[in-house]
Coordinates of C-alpha atoms in Angstrom, one line a residue:
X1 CA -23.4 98.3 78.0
X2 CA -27.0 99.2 77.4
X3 CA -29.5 97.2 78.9
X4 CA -30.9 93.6 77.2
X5 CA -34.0 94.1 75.0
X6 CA -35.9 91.4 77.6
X7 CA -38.7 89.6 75.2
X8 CA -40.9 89.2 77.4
X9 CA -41.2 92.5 79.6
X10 CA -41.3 96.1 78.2
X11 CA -39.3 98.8 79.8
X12 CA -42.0 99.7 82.3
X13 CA -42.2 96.0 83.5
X14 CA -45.6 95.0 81.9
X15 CA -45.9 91.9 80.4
X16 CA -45.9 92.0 76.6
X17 CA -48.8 90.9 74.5
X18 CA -47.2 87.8 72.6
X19 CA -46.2 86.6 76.3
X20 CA -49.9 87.8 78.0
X21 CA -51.3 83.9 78.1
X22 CA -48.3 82.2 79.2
X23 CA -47.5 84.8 82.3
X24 CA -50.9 84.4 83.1
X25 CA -50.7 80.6 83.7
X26 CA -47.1 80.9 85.3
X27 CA -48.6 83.0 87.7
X28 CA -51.2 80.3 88.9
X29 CA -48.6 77.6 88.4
X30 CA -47.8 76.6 92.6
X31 CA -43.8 76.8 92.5
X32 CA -43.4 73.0 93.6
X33 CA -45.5 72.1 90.3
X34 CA -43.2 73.5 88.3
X35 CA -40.2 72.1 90.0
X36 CA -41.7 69.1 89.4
X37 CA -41.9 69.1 85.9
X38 CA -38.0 70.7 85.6
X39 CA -37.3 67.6 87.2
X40 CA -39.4 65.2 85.2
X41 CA -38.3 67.2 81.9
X42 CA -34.0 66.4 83.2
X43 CA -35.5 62.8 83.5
X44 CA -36.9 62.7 80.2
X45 CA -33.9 64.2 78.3
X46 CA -31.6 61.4 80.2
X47 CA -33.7 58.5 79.1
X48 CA -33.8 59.4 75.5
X49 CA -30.4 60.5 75.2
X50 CA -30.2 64.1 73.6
X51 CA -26.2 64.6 74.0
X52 CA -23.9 66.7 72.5
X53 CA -20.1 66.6 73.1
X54 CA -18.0 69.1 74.7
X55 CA -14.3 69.3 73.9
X56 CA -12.0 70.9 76.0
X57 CA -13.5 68.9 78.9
X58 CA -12.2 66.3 81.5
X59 CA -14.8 65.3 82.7
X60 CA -15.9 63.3 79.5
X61 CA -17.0 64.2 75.4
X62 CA -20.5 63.9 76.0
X63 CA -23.9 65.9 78.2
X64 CA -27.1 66.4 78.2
X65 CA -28.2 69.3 76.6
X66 CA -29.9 71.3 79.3
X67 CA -33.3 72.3 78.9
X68 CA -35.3 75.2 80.1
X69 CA -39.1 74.9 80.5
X70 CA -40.1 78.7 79.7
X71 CA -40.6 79.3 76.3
X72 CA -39.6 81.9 74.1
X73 CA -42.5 83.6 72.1
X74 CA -42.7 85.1 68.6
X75 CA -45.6 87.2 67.7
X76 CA -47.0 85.9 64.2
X77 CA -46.5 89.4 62.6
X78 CA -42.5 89.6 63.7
X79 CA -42.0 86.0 62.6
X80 CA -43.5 86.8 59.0
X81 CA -40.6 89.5 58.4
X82 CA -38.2 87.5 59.9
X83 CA -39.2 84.6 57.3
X84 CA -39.2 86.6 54.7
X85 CA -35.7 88.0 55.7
X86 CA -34.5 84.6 55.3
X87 CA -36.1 83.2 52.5
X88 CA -34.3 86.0 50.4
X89 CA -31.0 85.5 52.2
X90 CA -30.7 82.1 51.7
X91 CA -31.8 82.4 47.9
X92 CA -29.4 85.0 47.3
X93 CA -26.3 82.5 49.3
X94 CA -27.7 79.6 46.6
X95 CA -27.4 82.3 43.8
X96 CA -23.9 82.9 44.6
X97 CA -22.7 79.7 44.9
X98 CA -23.6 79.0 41.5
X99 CA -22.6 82.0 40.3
X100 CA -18.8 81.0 41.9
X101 CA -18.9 77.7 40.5
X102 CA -20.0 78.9 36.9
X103 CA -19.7 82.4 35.5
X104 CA -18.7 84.7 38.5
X105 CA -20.3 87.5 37.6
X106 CA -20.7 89.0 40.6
X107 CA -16.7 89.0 41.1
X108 CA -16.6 89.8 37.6
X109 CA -18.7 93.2 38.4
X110 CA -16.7 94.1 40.9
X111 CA -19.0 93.8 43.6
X112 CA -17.0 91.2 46.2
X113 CA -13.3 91.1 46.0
X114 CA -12.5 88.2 43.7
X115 CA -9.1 86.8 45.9
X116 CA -11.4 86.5 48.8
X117 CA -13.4 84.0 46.9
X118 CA -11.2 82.0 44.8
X119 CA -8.0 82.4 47.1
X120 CA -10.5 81.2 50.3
X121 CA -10.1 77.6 51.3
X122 CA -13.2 77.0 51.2
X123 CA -13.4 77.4 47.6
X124 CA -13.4 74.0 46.4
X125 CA -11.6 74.3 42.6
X126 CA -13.0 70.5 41.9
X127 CA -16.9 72.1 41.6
X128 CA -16.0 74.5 38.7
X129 CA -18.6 73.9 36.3
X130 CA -20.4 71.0 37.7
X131 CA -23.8 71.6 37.5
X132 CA -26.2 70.4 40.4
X133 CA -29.9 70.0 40.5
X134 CA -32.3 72.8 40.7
X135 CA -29.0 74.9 40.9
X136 CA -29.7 74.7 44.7
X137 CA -26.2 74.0 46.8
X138 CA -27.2 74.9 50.3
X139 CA -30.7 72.4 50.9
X140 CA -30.9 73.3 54.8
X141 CA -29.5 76.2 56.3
X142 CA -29.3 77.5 59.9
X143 CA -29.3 81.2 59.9
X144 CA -28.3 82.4 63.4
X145 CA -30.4 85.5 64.7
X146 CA -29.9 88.1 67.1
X147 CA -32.1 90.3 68.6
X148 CA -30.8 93.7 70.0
X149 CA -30.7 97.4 70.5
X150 CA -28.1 99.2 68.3
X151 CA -28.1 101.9 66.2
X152 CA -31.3 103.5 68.4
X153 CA -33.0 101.0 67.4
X154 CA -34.9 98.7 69.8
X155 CA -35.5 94.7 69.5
X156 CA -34.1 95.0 66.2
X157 CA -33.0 91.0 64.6
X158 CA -30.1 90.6 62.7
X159 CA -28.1 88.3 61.2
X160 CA -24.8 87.0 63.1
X161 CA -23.9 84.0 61.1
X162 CA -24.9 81.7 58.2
X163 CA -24.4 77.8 58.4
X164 CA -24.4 76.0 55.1
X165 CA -22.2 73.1 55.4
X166 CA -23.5 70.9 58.1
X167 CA -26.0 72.8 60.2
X168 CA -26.9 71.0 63.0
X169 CA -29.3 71.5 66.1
X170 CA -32.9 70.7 64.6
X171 CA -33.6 67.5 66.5
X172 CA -33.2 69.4 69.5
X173 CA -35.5 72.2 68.7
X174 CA -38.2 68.7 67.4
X175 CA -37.7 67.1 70.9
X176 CA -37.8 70.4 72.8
X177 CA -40.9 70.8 71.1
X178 CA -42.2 67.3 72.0
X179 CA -41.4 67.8 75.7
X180 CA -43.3 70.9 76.6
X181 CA -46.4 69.1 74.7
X182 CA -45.6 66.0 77.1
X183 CA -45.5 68.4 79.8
X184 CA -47.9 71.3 79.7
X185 CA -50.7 70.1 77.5
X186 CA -52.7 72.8 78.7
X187 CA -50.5 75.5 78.3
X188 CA -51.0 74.6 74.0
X189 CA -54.9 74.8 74.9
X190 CA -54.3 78.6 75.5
X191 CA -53.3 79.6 72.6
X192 CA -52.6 78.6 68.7
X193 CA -48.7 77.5 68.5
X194 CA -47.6 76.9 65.1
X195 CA -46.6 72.8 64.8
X196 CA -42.9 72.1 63.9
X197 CA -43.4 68.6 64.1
X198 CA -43.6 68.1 60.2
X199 CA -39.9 69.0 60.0
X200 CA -38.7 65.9 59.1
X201 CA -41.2 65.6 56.7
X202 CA -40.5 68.4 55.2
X203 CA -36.9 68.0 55.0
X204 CA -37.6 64.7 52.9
X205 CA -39.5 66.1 50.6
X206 CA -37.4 69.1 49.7
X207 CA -34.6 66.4 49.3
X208 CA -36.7 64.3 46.7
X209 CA -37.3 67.3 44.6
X210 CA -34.0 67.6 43.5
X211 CA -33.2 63.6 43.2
X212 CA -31.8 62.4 39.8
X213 CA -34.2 60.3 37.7
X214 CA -35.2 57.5 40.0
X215 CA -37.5 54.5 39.3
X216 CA -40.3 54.7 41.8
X217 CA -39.7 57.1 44.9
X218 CA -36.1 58.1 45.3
X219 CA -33.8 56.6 47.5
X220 CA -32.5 59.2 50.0
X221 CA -30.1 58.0 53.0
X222 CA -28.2 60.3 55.4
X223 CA -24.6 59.9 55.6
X224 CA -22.9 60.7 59.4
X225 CA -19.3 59.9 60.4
X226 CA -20.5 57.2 63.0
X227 CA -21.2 57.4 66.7
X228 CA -18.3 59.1 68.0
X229 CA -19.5 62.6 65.8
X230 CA -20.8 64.9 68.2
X231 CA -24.2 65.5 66.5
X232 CA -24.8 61.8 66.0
X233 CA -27.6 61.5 68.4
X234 CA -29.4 64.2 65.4
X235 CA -28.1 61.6 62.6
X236 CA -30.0 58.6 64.0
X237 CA -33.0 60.9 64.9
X238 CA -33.2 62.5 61.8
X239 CA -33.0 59.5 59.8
X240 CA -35.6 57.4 62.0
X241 CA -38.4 60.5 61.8
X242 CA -37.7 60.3 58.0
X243 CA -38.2 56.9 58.1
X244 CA -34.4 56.3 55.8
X245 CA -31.4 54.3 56.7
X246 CA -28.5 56.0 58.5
X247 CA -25.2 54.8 56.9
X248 CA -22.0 55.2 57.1
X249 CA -18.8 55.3 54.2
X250 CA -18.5 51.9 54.2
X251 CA -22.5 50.9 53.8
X252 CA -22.2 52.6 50.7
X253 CA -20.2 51.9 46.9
X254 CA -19.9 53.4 43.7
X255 CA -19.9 51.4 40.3
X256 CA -20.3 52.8 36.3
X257 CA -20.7 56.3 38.8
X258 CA -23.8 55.3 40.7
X259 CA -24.0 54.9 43.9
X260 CA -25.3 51.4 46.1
X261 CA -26.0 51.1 49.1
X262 CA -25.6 47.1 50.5
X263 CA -28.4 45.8 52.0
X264 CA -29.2 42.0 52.8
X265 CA -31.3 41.8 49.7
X266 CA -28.1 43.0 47.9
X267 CA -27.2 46.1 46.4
X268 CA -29.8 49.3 46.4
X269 CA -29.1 52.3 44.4
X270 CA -28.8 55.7 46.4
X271 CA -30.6 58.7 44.8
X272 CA -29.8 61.7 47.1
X273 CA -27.6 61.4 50.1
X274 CA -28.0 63.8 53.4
X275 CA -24.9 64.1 54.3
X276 CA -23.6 65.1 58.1
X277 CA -19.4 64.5 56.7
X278 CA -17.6 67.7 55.8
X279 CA -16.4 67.7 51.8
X280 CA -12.9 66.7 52.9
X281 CA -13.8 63.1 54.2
X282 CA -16.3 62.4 51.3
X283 CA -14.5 61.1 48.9
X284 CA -10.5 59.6 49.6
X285 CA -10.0 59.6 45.6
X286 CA -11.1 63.6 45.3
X287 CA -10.3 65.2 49.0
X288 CA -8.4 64.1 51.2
X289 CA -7.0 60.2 50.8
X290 CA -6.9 59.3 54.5
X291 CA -10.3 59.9 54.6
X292 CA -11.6 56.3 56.4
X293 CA -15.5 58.0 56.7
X294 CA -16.5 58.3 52.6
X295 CA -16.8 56.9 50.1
X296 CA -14.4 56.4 47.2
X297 CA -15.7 57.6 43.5
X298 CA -18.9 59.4 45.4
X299 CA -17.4 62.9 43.8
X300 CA -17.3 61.2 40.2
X301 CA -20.1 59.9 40.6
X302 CA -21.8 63.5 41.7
X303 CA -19.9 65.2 38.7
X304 CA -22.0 62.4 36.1
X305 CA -25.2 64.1 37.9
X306 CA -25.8 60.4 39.0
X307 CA -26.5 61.1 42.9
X308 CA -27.5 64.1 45.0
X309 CA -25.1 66.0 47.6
X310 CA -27.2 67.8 50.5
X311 CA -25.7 70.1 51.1
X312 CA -23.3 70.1 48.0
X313 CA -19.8 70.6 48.2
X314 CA -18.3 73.9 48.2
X315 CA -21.1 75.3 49.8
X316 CA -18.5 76.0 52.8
X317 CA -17.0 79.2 51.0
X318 CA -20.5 80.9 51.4
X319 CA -20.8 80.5 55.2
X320 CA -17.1 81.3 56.0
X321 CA -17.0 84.8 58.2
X322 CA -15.1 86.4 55.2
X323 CA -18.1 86.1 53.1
X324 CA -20.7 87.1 55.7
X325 CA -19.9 90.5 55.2
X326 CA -20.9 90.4 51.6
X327 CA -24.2 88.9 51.8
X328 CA -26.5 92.2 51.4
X329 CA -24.1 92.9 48.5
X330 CA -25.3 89.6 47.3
X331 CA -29.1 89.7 48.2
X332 CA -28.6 93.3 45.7
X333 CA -26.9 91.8 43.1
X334 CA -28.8 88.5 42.6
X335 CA -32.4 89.5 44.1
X336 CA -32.4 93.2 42.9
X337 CA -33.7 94.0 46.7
X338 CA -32.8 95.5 49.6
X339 CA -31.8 92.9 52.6
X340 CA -35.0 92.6 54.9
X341 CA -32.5 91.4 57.8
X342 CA -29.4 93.3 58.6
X343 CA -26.1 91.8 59.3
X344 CA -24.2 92.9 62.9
X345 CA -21.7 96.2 61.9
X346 CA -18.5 94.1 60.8
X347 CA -14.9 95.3 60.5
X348 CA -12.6 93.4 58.3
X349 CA -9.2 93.5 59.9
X350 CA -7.4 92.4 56.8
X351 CA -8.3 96.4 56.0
X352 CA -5.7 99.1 57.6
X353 CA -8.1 101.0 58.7
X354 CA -10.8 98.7 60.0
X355 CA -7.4 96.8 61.6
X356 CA -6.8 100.0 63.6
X357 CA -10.0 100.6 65.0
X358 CA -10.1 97.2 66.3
X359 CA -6.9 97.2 68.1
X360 CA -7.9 100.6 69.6
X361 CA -11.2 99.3 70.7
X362 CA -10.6 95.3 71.8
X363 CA -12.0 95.7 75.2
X364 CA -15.2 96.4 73.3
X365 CA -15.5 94.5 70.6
X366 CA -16.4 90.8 69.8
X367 CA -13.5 89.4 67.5
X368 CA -13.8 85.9 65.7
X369 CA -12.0 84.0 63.5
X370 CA -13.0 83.3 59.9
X371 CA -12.8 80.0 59.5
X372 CA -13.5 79.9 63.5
X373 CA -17.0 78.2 64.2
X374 CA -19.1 76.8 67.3
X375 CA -17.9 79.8 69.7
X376 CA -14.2 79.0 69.5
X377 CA -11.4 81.2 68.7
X378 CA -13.0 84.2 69.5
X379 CA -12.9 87.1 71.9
X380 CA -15.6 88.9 73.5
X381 CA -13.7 92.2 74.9
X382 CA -16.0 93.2 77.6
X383 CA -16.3 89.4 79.1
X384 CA -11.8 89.0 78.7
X385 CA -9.1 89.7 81.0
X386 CA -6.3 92.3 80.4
X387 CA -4.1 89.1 79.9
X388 CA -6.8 87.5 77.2
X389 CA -6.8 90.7 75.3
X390 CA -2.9 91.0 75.1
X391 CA -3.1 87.6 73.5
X392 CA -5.7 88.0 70.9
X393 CA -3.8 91.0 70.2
X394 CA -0.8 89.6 69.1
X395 CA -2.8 86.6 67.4
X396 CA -4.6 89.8 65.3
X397 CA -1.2 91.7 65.1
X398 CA 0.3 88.1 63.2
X399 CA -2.4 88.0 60.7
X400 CA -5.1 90.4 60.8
X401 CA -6.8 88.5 57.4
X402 CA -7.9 86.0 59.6
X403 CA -10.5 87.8 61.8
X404 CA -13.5 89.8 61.9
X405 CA -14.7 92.2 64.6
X406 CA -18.0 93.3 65.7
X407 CA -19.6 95.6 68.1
X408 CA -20.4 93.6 71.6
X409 CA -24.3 93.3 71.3
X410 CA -26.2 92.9 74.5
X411 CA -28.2 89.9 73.1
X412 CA -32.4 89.9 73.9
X413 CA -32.9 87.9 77.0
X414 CA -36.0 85.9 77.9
X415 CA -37.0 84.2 81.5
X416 CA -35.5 81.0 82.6
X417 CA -36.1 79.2 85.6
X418 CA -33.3 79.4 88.5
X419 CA -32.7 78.2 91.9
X420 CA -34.4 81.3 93.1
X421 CA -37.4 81.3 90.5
X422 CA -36.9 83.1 87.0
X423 CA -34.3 85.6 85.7
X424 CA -33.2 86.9 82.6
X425 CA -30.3 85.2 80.3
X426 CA -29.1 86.1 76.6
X427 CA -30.7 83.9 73.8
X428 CA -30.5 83.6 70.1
X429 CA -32.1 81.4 67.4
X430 CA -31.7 79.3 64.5
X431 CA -34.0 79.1 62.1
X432 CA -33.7 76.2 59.6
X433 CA -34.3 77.0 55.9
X434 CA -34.8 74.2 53.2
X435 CA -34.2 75.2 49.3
X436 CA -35.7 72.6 47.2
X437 CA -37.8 73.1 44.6
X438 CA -39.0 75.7 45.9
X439 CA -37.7 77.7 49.9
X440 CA -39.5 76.4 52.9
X441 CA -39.3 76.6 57.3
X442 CA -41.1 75.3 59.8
X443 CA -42.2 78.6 61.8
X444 CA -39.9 78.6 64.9
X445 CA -36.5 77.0 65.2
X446 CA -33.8 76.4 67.9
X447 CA -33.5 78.8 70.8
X448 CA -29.7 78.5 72.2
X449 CA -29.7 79.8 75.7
X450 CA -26.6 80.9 77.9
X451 CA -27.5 80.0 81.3
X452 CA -24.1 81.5 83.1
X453 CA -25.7 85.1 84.8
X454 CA -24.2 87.7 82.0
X455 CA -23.3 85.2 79.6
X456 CA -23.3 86.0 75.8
X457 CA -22.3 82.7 74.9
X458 CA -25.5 80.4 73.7
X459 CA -23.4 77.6 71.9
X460 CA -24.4 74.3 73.1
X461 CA -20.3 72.8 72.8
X462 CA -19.5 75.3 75.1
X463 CA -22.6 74.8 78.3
X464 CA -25.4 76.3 76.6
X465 CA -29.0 75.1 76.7
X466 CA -32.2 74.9 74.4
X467 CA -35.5 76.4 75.0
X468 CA -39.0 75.6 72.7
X469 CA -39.5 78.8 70.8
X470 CA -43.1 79.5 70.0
X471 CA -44.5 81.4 66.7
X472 CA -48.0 82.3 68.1
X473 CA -50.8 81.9 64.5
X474 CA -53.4 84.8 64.2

C-alpha cells in the first residue's frame, strides 16, 4: 500500500501552507502545556457528557468520544470545490427521490436498473405520489469524504458514502469546535477560521422554510427514540441550541390529520418535526405495528401535507450502498453536469464479472454490505486474517447481491497527539448539507479519526475519535 497523503506535511517533510500558523505555535507550545490542556479537554468532555454507545462491548453501551486537540485544516480554495461538490450531489439525491416517488423517469430512461429501486427495501411503496414541501426529501445530509491518492492522483477527495436517513455526528463537530475556542484562544487570533457555531441556527431555519401554513412562526420539535438511542446526547443538544422541545412518540397526537403536541397549557399544534426515529417506528398504523416510539396517524397526517417529515420517509433507498454507485448517473441526468466529487471505484458483486474480480482479489479490497452501516459487516482485506477472509467469502459466495467492494484506499492522515508526542492516523470528514429553500453548510464539518496506529476505521461506534476541522477564510 502506497503511502498516506499526510495533510499536513508534503512529501519532502515541509510544512504545508494551510498548516504554516498552527506548526508555528506548536512548536513554541512547552510539551507539559499541551499535556495540560489534553487533560483539561478529557475533563471537559466528561462533565458535559458527549457519549456515544458502543455495541458489541462488555464493558458497558456508553464512552466518551475521544478527542484530539490538533486540528485538521482546509485551505479556503479546496473547501470551495469541495462545497460545491456537495451542493450538486445532494441536489441531484433530492431530485431522485422525487423522481422515484413520482414519475421515475430516470428508471424509465434506462439510466439505473429499475429492480434495484423498486425491489430495494428501502423503497417505501406508502410514498408513491405523495407530494412533500419544496420537493426536498433529504433536509440534512452527511456526506462522508475521503481524501487519497488513487488513480495517480494525489490528495484527491471523494465520496465514500451518503447519509440521508438520520445523519448524526454534528453536535460533536459544534462542541469540538467550542472546546478548542475554550482552550487555545490564541491560536483563533492567528488566523481567520470560518464559525460553525450558527449550525443550529441554520438547521432551524432551513426546517421553517418548508413548514405547512402555520399561524405565527412554525412549530418545529425534534423527535428521538428516548435516552437509551445512542445519539441521544445530539437529540437533547440539538434541540436546546435550537431553542425547541425534544419529544418523544408519546408527547405527541394526531386528530382531523394534524399533529399536537401536549403541553401544560394543553394541546400545541406541530408544524415540522426533526425526526432522529427511522421510518419503521414512526407510525404503528403505516410501518411497523409494534412500534412503542411513534406516533399513530403521523403518516396520514404527513400524506394530507398537514406536518413536515425531516428527513422524509423513503429517503433511506437513496443512501443505501446499492444506490451509491449510481449517484454521478444521477447528478447527469437531473443536473445536466458532470460530478465535481468522484465516488471510490465500486464493484457490484451482484454482477458475474465484478463478483469474480472480488473473490480473486479479497485480500485487497474493502467489501461492505449494502444495507450495512456505521462500519459493521464489512471487510477490509489487507487489515483480515486468512480465517476472516474465508468467511466473508462464503458470506459473498451465498449472496453476492448483498455487497459492494472497493479498492483499500490509504485514507489522508493528519497529526494527533500520542504518548510519545504527535504521529500520523487516517481521518475522514462529514460535511453536513441542509436543503431547504434553498442548499446550505456551515464551512467545516466532523473530522472522524482512527486513533489505533494503521487503522482505517474512523467510526465513532467502533473507538474512533473527533477532531475540530478548520476551513481557513481568505
Amino acid at each position: 500500500m502506497m503511502t498516506a497523503f499526510d495533510e499536513m506535511h508534503a512529501a519532502d517533510g515541509s510544512v504545508r501552507d494551510n498548516y504554516q500558523a498552527y506548526a508555528e505555535w506548536l512548536r513554541a507550545m512547552p510539551a507539559e502545556v499541551t499535556a495540560r490542556k489534553r487533560e483539561e479537554a478529557d475533563l471537559l468532555f466528561h462533565r458535559i457528557g458527549i457519549t456515544f454507545a458502543v455495541y458489541g462491548e462488555d464493558a458497558g453501551t456508553e464512552r466518551l468520544i475521544p478527542f484530539d486537540i490538533v486540528p485538521r485544516i482546509i485551505a479556503a480554495r479546496e473547501w470551495q470545490r469541495i462545497e460545491q461538490g456537495l451542493k450538486q450531489r445532494v441536489q441531484a439525491l433530492n431530485a431522485f427521490l422525487h423522481d422515484i416517488y413520482h414519475d421515475q423517469e430516470i428508471l424509465r430512461a434506462g439510466r439505473i436498473p429499475a429492480a434495484q429501486v423498486l425491489g430495494n427495501s428501502q423503497y417505501r411503496k406508502e410514498m408513491q405520489g405523495v407530494d412533500v414541501a419544496g420537493k426536498v426529501y433529504a433536509h440534512v445530509a452527511g456526506i462522508d469524504l475521503v481524501r487519497a491518492d488513487h488513480g495517480g492522483k494525489r490528495g484527491e477527495y471523494y465520496v465514500l458514502e451518503d447519509n440521508l436517513r438520520t445523519p448524526s455526528g454534528v453536535s460533536y463537530m459544534l462542541e469540538d469546535r467550542r472546546m478548542m475556542m475554550r482552550l487555545f484562544p490564541d491560536l483563533f487570533a492567528r488566523q481567520a477560521v470560518a464559525p460553525v457555531e450558527h449550525y443550529p441556527d441554520l438547521l432551524l431555519s432551513t426546517l421553517r422554510t418548508l413548514s405547512p401554513p402555520a399561524e405565527g412562526d412554525p412549530n418545529v420539535v425534534l423527535l428521538t427514540p428516548g435516552q437509551y438511542n445512542s445519539a441521544y446526547f445530539e437529540h437533547a443538544f440539538l434541540a436546546q441550541q435550537m431553542g425547541i422541545e425534544l419529544v418523544e412518540g408519546n408527547d405527541l397526537f394526531v386528530s382531523e390529520d394534524t399533529v399536537f403536541m401536549r403541553t401544560t397549557h394543553g394541546p400545541r399544534r406541530v408544524d415540522v418535526i426533526y425526526r432522529r426515529l427511522d421510518d419503521d417506528f414512526l407510525d404503528p398504523l403505516a410501518f411497523r405495528k409494534d412500534s412503542m416510539l411513534g406516533v399513530p396517524g403521523l403518516f396520514a397526517a404527513y400524506r394530507a401535507g398537514r406536518v413536515t417529515l425531516a428527513n422524509a420517509v423513503g429517503t433511506g433507498i437513496a443512501d443505501d450502498k446499492a444506490m451509491y454507485i449510481h449517484v454521478p448517473e444521477m447528478i447527469r441526468f437531473y443536473c445536466g453536469e458532470e460530478p465535481i466529487l468522484s465516488n471510490v471505484p465500486t464493484w457490484e458483486l451482484g454482477k458475474t464479472e465484478d463478483l469474480k474480480y472480488a473473490l480473486a482479489n479479497l485480500p485487497e479490497l474493502v467489501v461492505k454490505e449494502v444495507h450495512g452501516s456505521g462500519g459493521y459487516g464489512m471487510l477490509v482485506g489487507p487489515t483480515a486474517s486468512k480465517d476472516e477472509i474465508r468467511l466473508f467469502r462464503e458470506k459473498i459466495v451465498a449472496a453476492p447481491e448483498r455487497y459492494i467492494a472497493q479498492p483499500t484506499l490509504s485514507l489522508s492522515t493528519c497529526p494527533i497527539f500520542v504518548e510519545q508526542g504527535i504521529a500520523p492516523r487516517h481521518i475522514d470528514l462529514r460535511p453536513f448539507v441542509l436543503s431547504g429553500t434553498e442548499v446550505c453548510m456551515v464551512p467545516g464539518g466532523l473530522t472522524r479519526v482512527a486513533l489505533k496506529e494503521g487503522s482505517l476505521v474512523v467510526n465513532s461506534s467502533q473507538g474512533g475519535g473527533t477532531k475540530d476541522t478548520w476551513v481557513l477564510q481568505e
